[in-house]
XYZ file of C-alpha atoms in Angstrom:
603
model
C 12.448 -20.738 25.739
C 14.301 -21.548 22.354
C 15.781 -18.899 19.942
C 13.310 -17.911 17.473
C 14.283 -17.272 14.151
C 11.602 -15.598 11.999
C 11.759 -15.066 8.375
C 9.861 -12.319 6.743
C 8.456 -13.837 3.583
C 4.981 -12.281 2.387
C 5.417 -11.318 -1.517
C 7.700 -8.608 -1.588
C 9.916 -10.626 0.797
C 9.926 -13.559 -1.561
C 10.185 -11.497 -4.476
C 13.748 -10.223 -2.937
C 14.789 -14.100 -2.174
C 13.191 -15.046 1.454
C 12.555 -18.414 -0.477
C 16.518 -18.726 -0.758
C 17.008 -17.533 3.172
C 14.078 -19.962 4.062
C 15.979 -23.235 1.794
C 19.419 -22.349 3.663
C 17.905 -21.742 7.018
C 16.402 -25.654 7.085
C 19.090 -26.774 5.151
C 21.535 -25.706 8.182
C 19.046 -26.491 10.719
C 19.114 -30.011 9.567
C 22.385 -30.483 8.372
C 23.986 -29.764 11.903
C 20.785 -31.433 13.507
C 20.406 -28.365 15.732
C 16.025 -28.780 15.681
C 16.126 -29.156 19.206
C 18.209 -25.601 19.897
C 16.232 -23.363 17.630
C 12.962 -23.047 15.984
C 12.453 -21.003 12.154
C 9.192 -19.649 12.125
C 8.061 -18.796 8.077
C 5.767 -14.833 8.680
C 4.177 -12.588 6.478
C 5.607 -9.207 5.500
C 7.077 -7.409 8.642
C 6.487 -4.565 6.992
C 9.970 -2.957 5.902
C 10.165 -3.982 2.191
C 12.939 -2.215 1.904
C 15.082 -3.794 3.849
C 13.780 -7.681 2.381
C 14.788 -10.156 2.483
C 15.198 -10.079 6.531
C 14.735 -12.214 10.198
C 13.793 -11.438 13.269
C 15.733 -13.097 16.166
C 13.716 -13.977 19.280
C 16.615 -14.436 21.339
C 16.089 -13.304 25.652
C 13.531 -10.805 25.006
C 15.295 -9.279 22.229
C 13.783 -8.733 18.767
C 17.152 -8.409 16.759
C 16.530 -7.278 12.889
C 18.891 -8.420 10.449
C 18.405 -7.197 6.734
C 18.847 -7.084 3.191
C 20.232 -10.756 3.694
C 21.826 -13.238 1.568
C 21.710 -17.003 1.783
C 25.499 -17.349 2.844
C 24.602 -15.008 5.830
C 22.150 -17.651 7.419
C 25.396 -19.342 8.480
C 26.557 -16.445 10.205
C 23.190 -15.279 12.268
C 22.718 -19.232 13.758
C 26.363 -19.541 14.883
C 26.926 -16.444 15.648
C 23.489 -14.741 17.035
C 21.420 -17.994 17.771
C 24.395 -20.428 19.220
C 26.716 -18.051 20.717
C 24.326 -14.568 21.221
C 26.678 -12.344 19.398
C 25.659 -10.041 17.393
C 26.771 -10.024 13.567
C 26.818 -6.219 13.443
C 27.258 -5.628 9.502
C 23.828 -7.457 9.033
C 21.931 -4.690 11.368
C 19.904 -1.867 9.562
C 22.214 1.169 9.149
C 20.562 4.533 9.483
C 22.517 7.056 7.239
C 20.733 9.784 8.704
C 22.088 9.009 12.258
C 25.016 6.777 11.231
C 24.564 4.274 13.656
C 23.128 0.198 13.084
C 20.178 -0.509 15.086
C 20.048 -3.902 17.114
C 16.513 -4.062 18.488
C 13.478 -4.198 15.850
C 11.107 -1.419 18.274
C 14.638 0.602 18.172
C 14.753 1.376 14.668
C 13.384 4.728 13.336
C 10.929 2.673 10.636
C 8.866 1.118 13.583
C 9.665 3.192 16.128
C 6.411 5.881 15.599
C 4.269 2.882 14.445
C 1.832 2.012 16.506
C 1.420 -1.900 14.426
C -2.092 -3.122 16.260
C -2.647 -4.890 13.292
C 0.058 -5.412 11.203
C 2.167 -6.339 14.505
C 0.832 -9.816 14.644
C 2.481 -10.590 11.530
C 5.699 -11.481 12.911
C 4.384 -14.076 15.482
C 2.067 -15.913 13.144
C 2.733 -18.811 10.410
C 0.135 -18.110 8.581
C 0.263 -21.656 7.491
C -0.864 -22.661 11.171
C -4.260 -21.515 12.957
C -2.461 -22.358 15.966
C -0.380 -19.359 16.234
C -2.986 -16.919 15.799
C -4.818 -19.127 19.054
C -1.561 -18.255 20.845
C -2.343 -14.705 20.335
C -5.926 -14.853 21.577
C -7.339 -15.492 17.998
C -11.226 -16.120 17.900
C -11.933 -15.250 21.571
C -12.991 -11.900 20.656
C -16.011 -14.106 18.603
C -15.959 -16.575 21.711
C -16.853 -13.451 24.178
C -18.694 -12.127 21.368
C -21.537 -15.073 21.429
C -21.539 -15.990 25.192
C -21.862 -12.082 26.025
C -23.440 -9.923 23.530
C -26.930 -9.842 21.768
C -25.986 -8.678 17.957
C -27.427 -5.214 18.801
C -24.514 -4.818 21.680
C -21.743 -5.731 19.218
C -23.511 -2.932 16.920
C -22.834 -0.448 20.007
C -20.005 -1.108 20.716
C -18.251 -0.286 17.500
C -20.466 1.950 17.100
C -19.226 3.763 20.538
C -15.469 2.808 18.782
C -15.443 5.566 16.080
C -14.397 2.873 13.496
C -15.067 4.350 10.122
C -14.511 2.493 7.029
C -10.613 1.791 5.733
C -11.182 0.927 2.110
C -12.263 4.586 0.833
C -14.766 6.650 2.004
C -14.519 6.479 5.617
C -18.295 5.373 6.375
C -18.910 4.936 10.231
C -18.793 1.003 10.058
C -21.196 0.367 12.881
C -23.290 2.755 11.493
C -23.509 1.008 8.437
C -23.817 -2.771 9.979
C -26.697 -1.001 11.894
C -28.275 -0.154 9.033
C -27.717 -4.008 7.726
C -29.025 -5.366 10.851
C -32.198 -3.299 10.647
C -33.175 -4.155 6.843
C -35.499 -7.196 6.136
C -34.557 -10.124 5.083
C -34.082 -13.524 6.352
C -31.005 -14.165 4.009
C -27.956 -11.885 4.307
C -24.980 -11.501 3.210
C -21.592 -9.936 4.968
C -18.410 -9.389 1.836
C -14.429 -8.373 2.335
C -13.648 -6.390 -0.406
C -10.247 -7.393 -1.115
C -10.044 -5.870 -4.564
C -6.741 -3.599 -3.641
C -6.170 -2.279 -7.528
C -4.493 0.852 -6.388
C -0.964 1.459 -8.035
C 1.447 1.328 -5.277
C -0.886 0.309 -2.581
C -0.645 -3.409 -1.034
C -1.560 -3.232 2.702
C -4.880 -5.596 2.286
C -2.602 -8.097 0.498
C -0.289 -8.469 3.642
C -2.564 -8.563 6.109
C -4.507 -11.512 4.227
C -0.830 -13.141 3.865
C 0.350 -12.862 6.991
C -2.720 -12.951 9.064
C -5.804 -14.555 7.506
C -8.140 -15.501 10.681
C -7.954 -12.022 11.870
C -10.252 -11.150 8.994
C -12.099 -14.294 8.992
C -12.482 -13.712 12.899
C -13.596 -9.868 12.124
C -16.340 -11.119 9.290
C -17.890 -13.507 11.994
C -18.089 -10.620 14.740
C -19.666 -8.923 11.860
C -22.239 -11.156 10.134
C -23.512 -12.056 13.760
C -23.986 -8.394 14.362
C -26.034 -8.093 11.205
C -27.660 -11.476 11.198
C -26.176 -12.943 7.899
C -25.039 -16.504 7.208
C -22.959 -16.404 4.508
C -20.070 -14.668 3.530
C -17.882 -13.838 0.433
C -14.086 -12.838 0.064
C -13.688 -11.165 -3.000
C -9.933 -10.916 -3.476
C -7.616 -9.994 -6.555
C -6.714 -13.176 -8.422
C -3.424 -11.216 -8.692
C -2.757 -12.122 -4.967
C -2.118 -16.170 -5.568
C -0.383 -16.295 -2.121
C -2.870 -14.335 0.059
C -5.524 -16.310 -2.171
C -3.874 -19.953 -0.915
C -3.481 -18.532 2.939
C -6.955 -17.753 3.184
C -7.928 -20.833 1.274
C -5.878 -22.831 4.173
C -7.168 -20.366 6.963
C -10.799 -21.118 6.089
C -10.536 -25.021 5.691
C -8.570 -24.850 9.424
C -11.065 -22.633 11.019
C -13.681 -24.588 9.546
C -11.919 -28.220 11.397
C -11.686 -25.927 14.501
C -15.437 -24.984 14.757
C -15.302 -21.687 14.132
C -17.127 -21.815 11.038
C -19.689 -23.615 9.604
C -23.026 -24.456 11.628
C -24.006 -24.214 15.463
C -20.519 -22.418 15.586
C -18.584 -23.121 19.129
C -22.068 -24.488 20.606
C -24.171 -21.346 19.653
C -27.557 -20.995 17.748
C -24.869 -18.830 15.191
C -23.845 -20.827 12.037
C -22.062 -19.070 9.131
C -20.171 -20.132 5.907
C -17.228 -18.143 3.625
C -16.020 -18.315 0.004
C -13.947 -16.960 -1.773
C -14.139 -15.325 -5.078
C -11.391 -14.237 -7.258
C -11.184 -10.724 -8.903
C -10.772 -10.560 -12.413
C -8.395 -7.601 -12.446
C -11.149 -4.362 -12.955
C -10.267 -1.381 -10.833
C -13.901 -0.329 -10.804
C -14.843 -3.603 -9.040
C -12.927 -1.864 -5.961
C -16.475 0.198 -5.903
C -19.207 -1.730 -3.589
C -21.911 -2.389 -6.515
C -19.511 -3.154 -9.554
C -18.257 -5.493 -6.844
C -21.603 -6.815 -6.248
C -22.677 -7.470 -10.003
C -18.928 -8.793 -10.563
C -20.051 -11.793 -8.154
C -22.819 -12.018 -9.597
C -21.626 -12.888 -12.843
C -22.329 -9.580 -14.471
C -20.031 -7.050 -16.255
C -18.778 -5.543 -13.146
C -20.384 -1.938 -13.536
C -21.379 0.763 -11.058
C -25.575 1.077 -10.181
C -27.210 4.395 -8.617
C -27.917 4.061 -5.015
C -30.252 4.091 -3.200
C -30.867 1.487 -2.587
C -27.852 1.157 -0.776
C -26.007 -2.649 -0.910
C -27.333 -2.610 3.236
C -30.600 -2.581 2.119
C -30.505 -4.469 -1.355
C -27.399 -5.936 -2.380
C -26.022 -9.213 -3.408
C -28.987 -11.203 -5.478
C -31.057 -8.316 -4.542
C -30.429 -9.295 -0.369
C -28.957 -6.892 2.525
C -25.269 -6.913 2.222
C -22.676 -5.423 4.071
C -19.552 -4.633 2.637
C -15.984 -3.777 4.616
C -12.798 -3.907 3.187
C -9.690 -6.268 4.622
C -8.337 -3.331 7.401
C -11.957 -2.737 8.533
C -12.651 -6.192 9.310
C -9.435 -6.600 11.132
C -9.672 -3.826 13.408
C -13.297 -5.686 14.857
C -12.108 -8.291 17.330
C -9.332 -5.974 18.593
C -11.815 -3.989 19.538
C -14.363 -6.486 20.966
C -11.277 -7.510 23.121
C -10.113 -4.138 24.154
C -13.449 -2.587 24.435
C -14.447 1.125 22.234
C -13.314 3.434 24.733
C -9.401 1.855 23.943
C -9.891 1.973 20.030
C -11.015 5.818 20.431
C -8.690 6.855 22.227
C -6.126 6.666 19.777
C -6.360 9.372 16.204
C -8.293 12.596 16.186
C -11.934 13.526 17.474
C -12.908 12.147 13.952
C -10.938 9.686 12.845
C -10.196 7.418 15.624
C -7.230 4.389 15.511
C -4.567 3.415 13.112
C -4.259 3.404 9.748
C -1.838 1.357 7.474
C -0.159 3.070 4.417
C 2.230 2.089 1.837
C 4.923 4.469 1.583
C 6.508 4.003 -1.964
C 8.293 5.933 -4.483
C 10.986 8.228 -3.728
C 11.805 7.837 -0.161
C 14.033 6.059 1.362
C 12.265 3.430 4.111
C 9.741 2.101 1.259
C 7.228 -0.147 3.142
C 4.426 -0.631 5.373
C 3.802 1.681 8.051
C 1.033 1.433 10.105
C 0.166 4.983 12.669
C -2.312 6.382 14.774
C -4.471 8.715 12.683
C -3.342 12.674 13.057
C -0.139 11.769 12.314
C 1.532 14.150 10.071
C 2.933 14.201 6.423
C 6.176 15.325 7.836
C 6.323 12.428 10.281
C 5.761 9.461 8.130
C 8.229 11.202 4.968
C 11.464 12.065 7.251
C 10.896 9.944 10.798
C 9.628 6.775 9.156
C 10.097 7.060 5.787
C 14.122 8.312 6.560
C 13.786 11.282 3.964
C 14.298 10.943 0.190
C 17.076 9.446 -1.390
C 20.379 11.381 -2.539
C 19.473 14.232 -0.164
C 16.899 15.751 -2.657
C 14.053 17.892 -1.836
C 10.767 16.532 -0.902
C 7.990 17.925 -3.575
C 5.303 16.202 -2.824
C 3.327 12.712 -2.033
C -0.155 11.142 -3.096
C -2.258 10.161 -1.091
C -5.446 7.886 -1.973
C -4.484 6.333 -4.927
C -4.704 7.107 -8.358
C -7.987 9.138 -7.549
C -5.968 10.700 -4.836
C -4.554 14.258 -4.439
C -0.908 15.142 -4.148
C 0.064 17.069 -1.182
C 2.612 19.535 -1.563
C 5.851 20.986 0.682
C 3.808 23.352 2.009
C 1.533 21.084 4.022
C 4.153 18.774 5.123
C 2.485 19.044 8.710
C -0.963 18.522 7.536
C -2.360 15.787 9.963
C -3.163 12.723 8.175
C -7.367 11.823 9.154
C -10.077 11.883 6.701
C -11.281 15.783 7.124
C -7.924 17.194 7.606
C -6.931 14.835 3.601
C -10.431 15.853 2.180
C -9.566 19.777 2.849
C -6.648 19.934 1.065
C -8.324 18.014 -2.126
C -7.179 14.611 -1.661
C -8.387 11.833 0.514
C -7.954 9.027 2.575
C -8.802 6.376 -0.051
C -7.673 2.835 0.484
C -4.208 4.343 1.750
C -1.419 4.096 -0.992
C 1.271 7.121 -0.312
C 3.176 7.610 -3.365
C 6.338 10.045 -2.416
C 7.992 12.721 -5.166
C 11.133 14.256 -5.517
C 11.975 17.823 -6.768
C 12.772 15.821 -10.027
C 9.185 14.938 -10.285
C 6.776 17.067 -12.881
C 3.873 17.539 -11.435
C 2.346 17.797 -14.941
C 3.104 14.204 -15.840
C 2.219 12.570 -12.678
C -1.468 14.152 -13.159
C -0.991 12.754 -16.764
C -0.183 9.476 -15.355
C -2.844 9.074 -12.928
C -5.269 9.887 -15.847
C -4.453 7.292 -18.405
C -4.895 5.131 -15.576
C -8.287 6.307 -14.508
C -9.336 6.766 -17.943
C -8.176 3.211 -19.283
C -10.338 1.702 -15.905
C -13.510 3.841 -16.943
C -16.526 1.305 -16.939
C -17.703 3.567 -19.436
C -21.583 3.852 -18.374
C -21.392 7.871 -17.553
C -20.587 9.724 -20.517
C -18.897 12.266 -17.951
C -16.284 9.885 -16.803
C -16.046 7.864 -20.085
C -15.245 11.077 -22.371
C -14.407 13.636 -19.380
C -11.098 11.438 -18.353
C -10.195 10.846 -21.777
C -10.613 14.633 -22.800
C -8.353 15.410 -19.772
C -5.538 13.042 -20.577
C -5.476 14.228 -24.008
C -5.182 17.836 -22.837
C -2.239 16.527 -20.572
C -0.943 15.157 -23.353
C -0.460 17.849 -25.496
C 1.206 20.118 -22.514
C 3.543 17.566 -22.108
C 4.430 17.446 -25.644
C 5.221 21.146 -25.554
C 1.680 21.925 -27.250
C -0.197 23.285 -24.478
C -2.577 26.379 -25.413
C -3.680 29.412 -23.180
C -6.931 28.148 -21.127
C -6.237 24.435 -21.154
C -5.368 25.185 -17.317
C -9.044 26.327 -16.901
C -10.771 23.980 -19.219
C -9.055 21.115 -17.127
C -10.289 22.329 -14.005
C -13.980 22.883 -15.763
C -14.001 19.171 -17.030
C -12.797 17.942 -14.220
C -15.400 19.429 -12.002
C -18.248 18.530 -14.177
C -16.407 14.831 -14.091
C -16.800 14.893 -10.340
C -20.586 16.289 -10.108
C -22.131 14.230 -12.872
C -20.057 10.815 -12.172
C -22.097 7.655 -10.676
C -19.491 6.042 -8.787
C -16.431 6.621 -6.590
C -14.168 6.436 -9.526
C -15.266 9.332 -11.710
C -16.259 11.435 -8.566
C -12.214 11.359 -8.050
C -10.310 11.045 -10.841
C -9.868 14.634 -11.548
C -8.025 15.313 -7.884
C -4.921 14.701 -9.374
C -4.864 16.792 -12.255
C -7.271 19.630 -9.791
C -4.603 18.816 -6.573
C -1.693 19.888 -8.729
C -3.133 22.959 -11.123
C -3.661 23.917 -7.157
C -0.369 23.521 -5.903
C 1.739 23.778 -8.948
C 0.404 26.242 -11.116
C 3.679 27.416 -12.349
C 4.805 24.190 -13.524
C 1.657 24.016 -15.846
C 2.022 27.746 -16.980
C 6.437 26.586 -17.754
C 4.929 23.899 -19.918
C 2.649 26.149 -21.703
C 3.926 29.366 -21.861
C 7.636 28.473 -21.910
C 7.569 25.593 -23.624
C 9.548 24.182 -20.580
C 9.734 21.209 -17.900
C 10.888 22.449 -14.914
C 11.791 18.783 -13.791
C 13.656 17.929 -17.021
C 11.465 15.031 -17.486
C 9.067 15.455 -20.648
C 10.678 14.113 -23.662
C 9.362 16.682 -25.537
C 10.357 19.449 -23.690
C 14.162 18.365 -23.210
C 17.608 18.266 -25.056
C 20.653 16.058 -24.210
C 23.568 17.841 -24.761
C 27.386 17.742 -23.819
C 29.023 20.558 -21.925
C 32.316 20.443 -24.274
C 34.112 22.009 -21.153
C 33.244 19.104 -19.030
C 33.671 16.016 -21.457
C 36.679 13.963 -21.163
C 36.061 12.133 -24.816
C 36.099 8.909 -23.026
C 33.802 7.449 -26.105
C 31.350 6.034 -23.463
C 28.072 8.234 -24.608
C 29.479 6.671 -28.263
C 29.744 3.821 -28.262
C 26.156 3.410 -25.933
C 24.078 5.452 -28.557
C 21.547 3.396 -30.186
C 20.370 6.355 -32.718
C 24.262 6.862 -33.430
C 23.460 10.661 -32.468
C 27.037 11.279 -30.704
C 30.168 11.631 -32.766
C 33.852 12.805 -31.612
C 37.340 11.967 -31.111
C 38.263 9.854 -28.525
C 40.078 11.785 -25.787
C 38.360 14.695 -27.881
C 35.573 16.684 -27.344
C 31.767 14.692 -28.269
C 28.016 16.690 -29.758
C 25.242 15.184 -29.559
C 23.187 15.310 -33.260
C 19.507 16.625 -32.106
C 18.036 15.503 -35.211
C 19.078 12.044 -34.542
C 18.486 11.934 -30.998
C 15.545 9.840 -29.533
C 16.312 11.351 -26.035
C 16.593 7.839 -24.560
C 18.606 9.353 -22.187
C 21.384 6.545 -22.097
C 24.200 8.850 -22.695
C 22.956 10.712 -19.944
C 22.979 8.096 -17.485
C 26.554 6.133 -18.865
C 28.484 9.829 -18.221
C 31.089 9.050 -15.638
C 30.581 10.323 -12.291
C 34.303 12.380 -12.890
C 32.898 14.246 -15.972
C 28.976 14.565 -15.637
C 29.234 15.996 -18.825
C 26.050 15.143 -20.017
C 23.233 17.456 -19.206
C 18.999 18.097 -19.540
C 17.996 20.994 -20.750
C 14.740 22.588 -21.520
C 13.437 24.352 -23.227
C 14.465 21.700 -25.941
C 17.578 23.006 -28.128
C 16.202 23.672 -31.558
């Protein structure tokens, strides 16, 4: 078998100049004519953005990862790695944590508690070409599927799987497809909700990039379940290259037979579009969803009826989001009892985050469910950067709560997320230093919630917006005794009176934190301090005349000419003319660190 070179180049890969390894890969490839010794294989994300742009060599069973690559080292990794099987060491991942470089992919601490069902396939399939995913086994789960089961046995058998639902809520999906199945209707419909609007979160979007007919393949299992016809992708029109895979992945399955009418010699016919997003975060929510197809302002509507019963153009729908869908014909293939058996008694297989922020292994990670905090933030996730404390991480998305130190070993399933006030959500982890204030992440999080309001419940329209105001003002250093208490009020009358998912959540970061980090609310208002050193209003810039060298770098980089001195003298920072930008700050030289935060703000 020939060497395999694989380049990782789903968005963030190109974004971080896989296009460029890609160009010189070819280039060299056909320069030295060497087609006939190696193959280049173009894959979606393989999950460690951090380390993009990088390969995988397929070379005698090895998986060798190089990283963080440049164009002039594609000349290195054929000649030396693919031609001659020598290793080019200084390419390999280097673990500061263990100083040592890691050779083998499944070796390196970022995969190595994964357990990648799904987001494993991504680094064997062109996404370009349905003919890698039939290498893999792709659409014989729908194959066994028609010859074998009557829809009611596909029901059961996910069903029996403990699949619940990855886009939110966590809805038992067979449960819900049985419920689809059983309505009335000769016309239904089955919908991927691919409207991933959550700050931070991508995991949808690589999946549909990398590996586009595992979806399609899961949304055929499904609508012959149910007993729909048609189905409907409803994707962000953010996402123009997962948007022009499964564009390509539809037309190729359609040429293959595996969708359209009498599909692979069955009495089962079934048809997919796609519809783009237009950028609402509400539209994430089933019905908004629903009415945003259908042409309408995409707003929330009270259920019942439920969209299994009446749903798109008033007709049983069934709704999943990307990561649901994919899950189905792995477990069609590998039967229920092997998809329960991994996670907790309640929350059964894998689930894929997005570990961003301030951590060090940024990236997908995909685990099986009862994992804990600790293990994704310090065994996967390598700890945070510059040996800083871990604070806390998100979980959920913006409607999500933050999860503090003290429940670093909380196990990561839907009951054990939902106890400690945040949730599962869609599955965006958003990590936080001990320079993080709490207070302005929940501040944060509301403007965003509050700016993607639809606006039809009063409670959620002026509830969110009364909150971020409040925030406001503590943040600004003119917080007033009780504004802890009349946040948490609001905010639970915002989650009992709310129609929709959205409202119902978007106080769990402001309630998550007044939990956890009381004392850095009571700073703010009491003391007229941040903690963190990170609200403008609350913080001075000043130099620490024992420190400064009068180098004339915080000078001569003041845009508000706040900073006067001598040179080789000793500089003061002006506070009336300061706009704490913060430049001076971060110019300092390492050898004097002279400039400092300090707060409560010098008068």
């Amino acid at each position: 078998m020939k060497p395999l070179l694989i380049i990782s180049a789903g968005t963030c890969g190109l974004a971080r100049g896989a296009d460029e390894i890609i160009d010189a890969a070819k280039e060299y490839q056909r320069k030295n004519r060497l087609q006939k010794r190696f193959d280049i294989k173009i894959t979606g994300c393989h999950g460690f953005c951090e380390a993009e742009p990088n390969v995988l060599v397929n070379l005698k069973g090895k998986r060798i990862f190089y990283q963080k690559l440049k164009p002039e080292n594609v000349k290195d990794i054929i000649e030396e790695t693919i031609l001659r099987g020598k290793i080019v060491s200084n390419l390999l991942w280097f673990d500061p944590n263990t100083n040592r470089r890691y050779e083998n992919m499944d070796e390196i601490p970022f995969y190595r508690k994964q357990q990648r069902i799904l987001l494993g396939h991504n680094a064997f399939i062109e996404p370009k070409y349905i003919k890698d995913y039939l290498k893999l086994g792709g659409y014989s789960a729908l194959g066994k599927v028609l010859k074998e089961y009557l829809p009611i046995d596909v029901i059961n058998i996910v069903k029996k799987s403990g699949l619940r639902g990855r886009g939110g809520a966590g809805f038992p999906t067979g449960k819900k497809w049985e419920i689809c199945h059983k309505a009335k209707g000769a016309e239904k419909y089955v919908i991927c909700n691919a409207d991933e609007g959550d700050p931070g979160a991508y995991m949808d979007r690589s999946l549909l990039e990398g590996n586009p007919n595992i979806v399609i393949e899961g949304m055929l299992i499904g609508a012959y379940a149910i007993g729909a016809n048609k189905g409907i992708i409803y994707v962000r029109n953010e996402y123009p290259l997962a948007v022009k895979n499964i564009a390509r992945a539809l037309e190729q399955a359609h040429n293959k037979g595996f969708l359209g009418a009498n599909i692979l010699a069955s009495k089962f016919s079934f048809e997919i579009s796609v519809v783009r997003g237009a950028g609402a975060f509400v539209c994430g929510e089933e019905t908004a969803l629903l009415a945003s197809i259908e042409g309408r302002v995409g707003r929330p509507r009270p259920r019942p009826p439920y969209p299994s019963e009446s749903g798109l153009w008033h007709k049983p729908t069934n709704i999943n989001n990307v990561e649901t869908w994919a899950n189905v014909p792995q477990i069609i293939l590998k039967g229920a009892k092997w998809f329960s058996s991994i996670g907790t008694k309640g929350s059964k297989g894998t689930k894929i985050f997005s570990l961003v922020g301030k951590i060090n292994n940024t990236g997908l990670v995909e685990v099986p469910m009862g994992i804990t905090v600790r293990e994704i933030i310090y065994d996967i996730g390598g700890g945070i950067p510059g040996g800083k404390g871990f604070k806390a991480v998100q979980t959920g998305g913006p409607s999500g709560g933050c999860i503090p130190k003290s429940l670093l070993d909380l196990p990561i399933d839907y009951e054990s997320l939902k106890k400690a006030g945040s949730m599962m959500g869609s599955g965006g982890m958003i990590v936080m230093d001990e320079d993080t204030c709490m207070v302005d992440v929940a501040r944060y999080f509301l403007n965003f919630t509050q700016e993607e309001s639809c606006g039809k419940c009063p409670s959620c329209r002026l509830g969110t917006k009364h909150m971020f105001q409040i925030l406001n003002r503590i943040t600004e250093g003119k917080g007033k005794e009780g504004d802890i208490e009349l946040l948490e009020d609001i905010g639970k009358n915002v989650e009992l009176t709310s129609l929709c998912g959205l409202g119902q959540t978007a106080a769990n970061p402001v309630l998550t934190t007044i939990k956890y980090f009381r004392d850095e609310y009571l700073a703010h208002i009491k003391e007229k301090r941040c903690p963190a050193l990170v609200c403008k209003s609350l913080i001075s810039y000043v130099i620490d005349s024992e420190l400064c060298g009068g180098c004339t770098v915080c000078a001569k980089n003041c845009p508000s000419d706040a900073i006067t001195g001598e040179p080789k003298g000793i500089y003061t920072i002006d506070q009336k003319k300061c706009t704490k930008c913060g430049i001076c700050f971060t110019v300092c030289p390492p050898k004097f660190k002279a400039v400092k935060k300090v707060s409560p703000p010098v008068k």
